Amino acid sequence: MTELHISWDDYHAKIEQLAVKVYQSQWEFNQILCLARGGLRIGDILSRIYNRPLAILSVSSYSGEEGNVRGELHFARSITMSTKQLGDRVLLVDDLVDSGVTLKETLVWLKQHPEYAIADVKTAVLWYKACSVIAPDFYVDYLSDSPWIHQPFGRYEQIKPEDLLP
């Protein structure tokens, strides 16, 4: 498996490139929903750029000592948001689509929760891997060789609090 190493500067540049792609599409949305954990930073920055409220749905599928073993998908019971209700035109944000299962199942989960009353949802990621079962609506890089991506915050998955002591 090939590997892709991303610096903080590259990471932030990719988020800005994603913001431009969404903008150039002229698609209007009134809410950003990010998938935690991978989509948190992206959702936060897009929320600031677009001045749209941010909502968070916690979803996890990776486990193991190094966080790289794909397992069963687990969803939070509800979406966390600071607005009274979720907007009806949602930009669903994550960092990448690897297998695509998380993104695909999140769209199913949203349809199963009519209390959110979503009329339109589009998906946005930084990296779209060829091995994905779903194509995102917006993405920055298509990765035909589906590499393992080392994101700049990944180092924190190896650090324990005591490692930070002087």
PDB file of C-alpha atoms in Angstrom:
ATOM      1  CA  MET A   1       0.000   0.000   0.000  1.00  0.00           C
ATOM      2  CA  THR A   2       1.308   3.422  -0.887  1.00  0.00           C
ATOM      3  CA  GLU A   3       1.337   6.200   1.674  1.00  0.00           C
ATOM      4  CA  LEU A   4       0.641   9.915   1.468  1.00  0.00           C
ATOM      5  CA  HIS A   5       2.090  12.280   4.094  1.00  0.00           C
ATOM      6  CA  ILE A   6       0.261  15.591   4.554  1.00  0.00           C
ATOM      7  CA  SER A   7       1.704  18.638   6.344  1.00  0.00           C
ATOM      8  CA  TRP A   8      -0.413  21.166   8.229  1.00  0.00           C
ATOM      9  CA  ASP A   9       0.121  23.692   5.419  1.00  0.00           C
ATOM     10  CA  ASP A  10      -1.017  21.169   2.799  1.00  0.00           C
ATOM     11  CA  TYR A  11      -3.986  20.196   4.944  1.00  0.00           C
ATOM     12  CA  HIS A  12      -5.212  23.778   5.307  1.00  0.00           C
ATOM     13  CA  ALA A  13      -4.611  24.481   1.604  1.00  0.00           C
ATOM     14  CA  LYS A  14      -6.779  21.462   0.722  1.00  0.00           C
ATOM     15  CA  ILE A  15      -9.603  22.778   2.913  1.00  0.00           C
ATOM     16  CA  GLU A  16      -9.425  26.110   1.107  1.00  0.00           C
ATOM     17  CA  GLN A  17      -9.455  24.313  -2.260  1.00  0.00           C
ATOM     18  CA  LEU A  18     -12.560  22.407  -1.139  1.00  0.00           C
ATOM     19  CA  ALA A  19     -14.225  25.692  -0.147  1.00  0.00           C
ATOM     20  CA  VAL A  20     -13.547  27.029  -3.648  1.00  0.00           C
ATOM     21  CA  LYS A  21     -14.976  23.913  -5.350  1.00  0.00           C
ATOM     22  CA  VAL A  22     -18.189  24.161  -3.363  1.00  0.00           C
ATOM     23  CA  TYR A  23     -18.411  27.903  -4.068  1.00  0.00           C
ATOM     24  CA  GLN A  24     -17.829  27.454  -7.801  1.00  0.00           C
ATOM     25  CA  SER A  25     -20.678  24.918  -7.949  1.00  0.00           C
ATOM     26  CA  GLN A  26     -23.057  27.709  -6.868  1.00  0.00           C
ATOM     27  CA  TRP A  27     -24.921  25.184  -4.709  1.00  0.00           C
ATOM     28  CA  GLU A  28     -26.539  26.938  -1.768  1.00  0.00           C
ATOM     29  CA  PHE A  29     -26.602  25.323   1.662  1.00  0.00           C
ATOM     30  CA  ASN A  30     -27.646  26.588   5.072  1.00  0.00           C
ATOM     31  CA  GLN A  31     -25.913  24.121   7.376  1.00  0.00           C
ATOM     32  CA  ILE A  32     -22.612  22.283   7.574  1.00  0.00           C
ATOM     33  CA  LEU A  33     -22.690  18.851   9.170  1.00  0.00           C
ATOM     34  CA  CYS A  34     -19.294  17.361   9.859  1.00  0.00           C
ATOM     35  CA  LEU A  35     -18.511  13.786  10.729  1.00  0.00           C
ATOM     36  CA  ALA A  36     -16.407  13.525  13.842  1.00  0.00           C
ATOM     37  CA  ARG A  37     -13.564  12.975  14.149  1.00  0.00           C
ATOM     38  CA  GLY A  38     -12.094  13.317  10.665  1.00  0.00           C
ATOM     39  CA  GLY A  39     -14.408  16.061   9.471  1.00  0.00           C
ATOM     40  CA  LEU A  40     -14.203  18.270  12.571  1.00  0.00           C
ATOM     41  CA  ARG A  41     -11.385  20.565  11.500  1.00  0.00           C
ATOM     42  CA  ILE A  42     -12.700  20.783   7.946  1.00  0.00           C
ATOM     43  CA  GLY A  43     -16.234  21.530   9.114  1.00  0.00           C
ATOM     44  CA  ASP A  44     -14.985  24.182  11.520  1.00  0.00           C
ATOM     45  CA  ILE A  45     -12.982  25.998   8.855  1.00  0.00           C
ATOM     46  CA  LEU A  46     -15.742  25.774   6.220  1.00  0.00           C
ATOM     47  CA  SER A  47     -18.243  27.026   8.795  1.00  0.00           C
ATOM     48  CA  ARG A  48     -16.060  30.083   9.336  1.00  0.00           C
ATOM     49  CA  ILE A  49     -15.429  30.693   5.615  1.00  0.00           C
ATOM     50  CA  TYR A  50     -19.104  30.371   4.678  1.00  0.00           C
ATOM     51  CA  ASN A  51     -20.499  31.809   7.913  1.00  0.00           C
ATOM     52  CA  ARG A  52     -22.867  28.870   8.254  1.00  0.00           C
ATOM     53  CA  PRO A  53     -23.763  27.019  11.455  1.00  0.00           C
ATOM     54  CA  LEU A  54     -21.825  23.854  12.202  1.00  0.00           C
ATOM     55  CA  ALA A  55     -23.422  20.626  13.386  1.00  0.00           C
ATOM     56  CA  ILE A  56     -21.554  17.488  14.398  1.00  0.00           C
ATOM     57  CA  LEU A  57     -22.411  13.820  14.020  1.00  0.00           C
ATOM     58  CA  SER A  58     -20.032  11.469  15.748  1.00  0.00           C
ATOM     59  CA  VAL A  59     -19.378   8.319  13.744  1.00  0.00           C
ATOM     60  CA  SER A  60     -16.621   5.811  14.303  1.00  0.00           C
ATOM     61  CA  SER A  61     -15.419   2.769  12.441  1.00  0.00           C
ATOM     62  CA  TYR A  62     -11.672   2.619  13.026  1.00  0.00           C
ATOM     63  CA  SER A  63     -10.125   1.006  16.075  1.00  0.00           C
ATOM     64  CA  GLY A  64      -7.042  -0.929  16.989  1.00  0.00           C
ATOM     65  CA  GLU A  65      -3.854   0.216  18.653  1.00  0.00           C
ATOM     66  CA  GLU A  66      -2.939   2.566  15.806  1.00  0.00           C
ATOM     67  CA  GLY A  67      -6.500   3.440  14.794  1.00  0.00           C
ATOM     68  CA  ASN A  68      -6.201   1.815  11.386  1.00  0.00           C
ATOM     69  CA  VAL A  69      -8.414  -1.269  11.734  1.00  0.00           C
ATOM     70  CA  ARG A  70     -11.829  -0.795  10.134  1.00  0.00           C
ATOM     71  CA  GLY A  71     -14.607  -2.267  12.224  1.00  0.00           C
ATOM     72  CA  GLU A  72     -18.333  -1.936  12.793  1.00  0.00           C
ATOM     73  CA  LEU A  73     -19.835   1.509  12.237  1.00  0.00           C
ATOM     74  CA  HIS A  74     -21.183   3.305  15.329  1.00  0.00           C
ATOM     75  CA  PHE A  75     -23.347   6.445  15.180  1.00  0.00           C
ATOM     76  CA  ALA A  76     -24.114   8.889  17.976  1.00  0.00           C
ATOM     77  CA  ARG A  77     -27.773   8.947  19.006  1.00  0.00           C
ATOM     78  CA  SER A  78     -28.250  12.459  17.647  1.00  0.00           C
ATOM     79  CA  ILE A  79     -26.612  15.379  15.914  1.00  0.00           C
ATOM     80  CA  THR A  80     -25.022  18.059  18.099  1.00  0.00           C
ATOM     81  CA  MET A  81     -25.816  21.596  16.996  1.00  0.00           C
ATOM     82  CA  SER A  82     -26.131  25.092  18.373  1.00  0.00           C
ATOM     83  CA  THR A  83     -29.164  25.923  16.214  1.00  0.00           C
ATOM     84  CA  LYS A  84     -32.732  24.963  17.180  1.00  0.00           C
ATOM     85  CA  GLN A  85     -32.944  22.643  14.218  1.00  0.00           C
ATOM     86  CA  LEU A  86     -30.735  21.356  11.444  1.00  0.00           C
ATOM     87  CA  GLY A  87     -30.867  23.306   8.207  1.00  0.00           C
ATOM     88  CA  ASP A  88     -32.711  21.710   5.323  1.00  0.00           C
ATOM     89  CA  ARG A  89     -29.848  22.095   2.802  1.00  0.00           C
ATOM     90  CA  VAL A  90     -26.846  20.355   4.317  1.00  0.00           C
ATOM     91  CA  LEU A  91     -23.211  20.152   3.276  1.00  0.00           C
ATOM     92  CA  LEU A  92     -22.000  16.869   4.803  1.00  0.00           C
ATOM     93  CA  VAL A  93     -18.244  17.055   5.412  1.00  0.00           C
ATOM     94  CA  ASP A  94     -15.594  14.458   6.191  1.00  0.00           C
ATOM     95  CA  ASP A  95     -11.869  14.277   5.609  1.00  0.00           C
ATOM     96  CA  LEU A  96     -11.916  11.432   3.090  1.00  0.00           C
ATOM     97  CA  VAL A  97     -13.809   8.564   1.571  1.00  0.00           C
ATOM     98  CA  ASP A  98     -11.771   5.411   1.924  1.00  0.00           C
ATOM     99  CA  SER A  99     -14.126   2.454   1.607  1.00  0.00           C
ATOM    100  CA  GLY A 100     -16.987   4.959   1.409  1.00  0.00           C
ATOM    101  CA  VAL A 101     -19.053   2.960   3.884  1.00  0.00           C
ATOM    102  CA  THR A 102     -19.152   5.728   6.512  1.00  0.00           C
ATOM    103  CA  LEU A 103     -20.365   8.361   4.049  1.00  0.00           C
ATOM    104  CA  LYS A 104     -22.864   6.010   2.415  1.00  0.00           C
ATOM    105  CA  GLU A 105     -24.282   4.814   5.751  1.00  0.00           C
ATOM    106  CA  THR A 106     -24.437   8.372   7.103  1.00  0.00           C
ATOM    107  CA  LEU A 107     -26.711   9.320   4.209  1.00  0.00           C
ATOM    108  CA  VAL A 108     -28.900   6.316   5.104  1.00  0.00           C
ATOM    109  CA  TRP A 109     -28.844   7.329   8.790  1.00  0.00           C
ATOM    110  CA  LEU A 110     -29.953  10.869   7.917  1.00  0.00           C
ATOM    111  CA  LYS A 111     -32.901   9.522   5.881  1.00  0.00           C
ATOM    112  CA  GLN A 112     -33.898   7.363   8.853  1.00  0.00           C
ATOM    113  CA  HIS A 113     -34.176  10.474  11.038  1.00  0.00           C
ATOM    114  CA  PRO A 114     -37.042  12.549   9.603  1.00  0.00           C
ATOM    115  CA  GLU A 115     -36.841  14.921  12.582  1.00  0.00           C
ATOM    116  CA  TYR A 116     -33.958  16.615  10.778  1.00  0.00           C
ATOM    117  CA  ALA A 117     -36.128  17.362   7.699  1.00  0.00           C
ATOM    118  CA  ILE A 118     -33.285  17.545   5.187  1.00  0.00           C
ATOM    119  CA  ALA A 119     -34.456  18.536   1.712  1.00  0.00           C
ATOM    120  CA  ASP A 120     -31.037  18.359   0.053  1.00  0.00           C
ATOM    121  CA  VAL A 121     -27.636  17.067   1.116  1.00  0.00           C
ATOM    122  CA  LYS A 122     -24.326  17.081  -0.717  1.00  0.00           C
ATOM    123  CA  THR A 123     -21.064  15.534   0.397  1.00  0.00           C
ATOM    124  CA  ALA A 124     -17.601  17.103   0.529  1.00  0.00           C
ATOM    125  CA  VAL A 125     -14.209  15.572   1.350  1.00  0.00           C
ATOM    126  CA  LEU A 126     -10.570  16.364   0.811  1.00  0.00           C
ATOM    127  CA  TRP A 127      -9.603  12.938  -0.547  1.00  0.00           C
ATOM    128  CA  TYR A 128     -11.650  10.546  -2.651  1.00  0.00           C
ATOM    129  CA  LYS A 129     -10.034   7.113  -2.903  1.00  0.00           C
ATOM    130  CA  ALA A 130     -10.671   4.890  -5.921  1.00  0.00           C
ATOM    131  CA  CYS A 131     -11.671   2.002  -3.643  1.00  0.00           C
ATOM    132  CA  SER A 132     -14.698   3.946  -2.322  1.00  0.00           C
ATOM    133  CA  VAL A 133     -18.197   2.576  -2.922  1.00  0.00           C
ATOM    134  CA  ILE A 134     -19.566   6.122  -3.129  1.00  0.00           C
ATOM    135  CA  ALA A 135     -18.443   9.220  -5.007  1.00  0.00           C
ATOM    136  CA  PRO A 136     -18.608  12.468  -3.013  1.00  0.00           C
ATOM    137  CA  ASP A 137     -20.233  15.496  -4.623  1.00  0.00           C
ATOM    138  CA  PHE A 138     -17.163  17.644  -3.928  1.00  0.00           C
ATOM    139  CA  TYR A 139     -13.561  16.583  -3.392  1.00  0.00           C
ATOM    140  CA  VAL A 140     -10.085  18.008  -3.826  1.00  0.00           C
ATOM    141  CA  ASP A 141      -7.991  14.980  -4.799  1.00  0.00           C
ATOM    142  CA  TYR A 142      -8.977  11.718  -6.457  1.00  0.00           C
ATOM    143  CA  LEU A 143      -6.480   9.054  -5.382  1.00  0.00           C
ATOM    144  CA  SER A 144      -6.427   6.236  -7.920  1.00  0.00           C
ATOM    145  CA  ASP A 145      -3.978   4.142  -5.895  1.00  0.00           C
ATOM    146  CA  SER A 146      -5.957   4.498  -2.615  1.00  0.00           C
ATOM    147  CA  PRO A 147      -2.935   5.259  -0.383  1.00  0.00           C
ATOM    148  CA  TRP A 148      -2.948   5.307   3.389  1.00  0.00           C
ATOM    149  CA  ILE A 149      -3.065   9.010   4.302  1.00  0.00           C
ATOM    150  CA  HIS A 150      -0.944  10.273   7.194  1.00  0.00           C
ATOM    151  CA  GLN A 151      -2.675  13.462   8.261  1.00  0.00           C
ATOM    152  CA  PRO A 152      -0.780  16.013  10.350  1.00  0.00           C
ATOM    153  CA  PHE A 153      -2.804  15.367  13.499  1.00  0.00           C
ATOM    154  CA  GLY A 154      -2.206  11.617  13.297  1.00  0.00           C
ATOM    155  CA  ARG A 155       0.837  11.922  15.544  1.00  0.00           C
ATOM    156  CA  TYR A 156      -1.476  12.680  18.464  1.00  0.00           C
ATOM    157  CA  GLU A 157      -2.929   9.184  18.224  1.00  0.00           C
ATOM    158  CA  GLN A 158       0.465   7.863  19.338  1.00  0.00           C
ATOM    159  CA  ILE A 159       1.004  10.327  22.211  1.00  0.00           C
ATOM    160  CA  LYS A 160      -0.102   9.781  25.799  1.00  0.00           C
ATOM    161  CA  PRO A 161      -0.390  12.669  28.283  1.00  0.00           C
ATOM    162  CA  GLU A 162       2.734  11.565  30.117  1.00  0.00           C
ATOM    163  CA  ASP A 163       4.698  11.787  26.854  1.00  0.00           C
ATOM    164  CA  LEU A 164       4.157  15.546  26.917  1.00  0.00           C
ATOM    165  CA  LEU A 165       5.800  16.082  30.276  1.00  0.00           C
ATOM    166  CA  PRO A 166       9.093  18.015  30.153  1.00  0.00           C
TER     167      PRO A 166
END
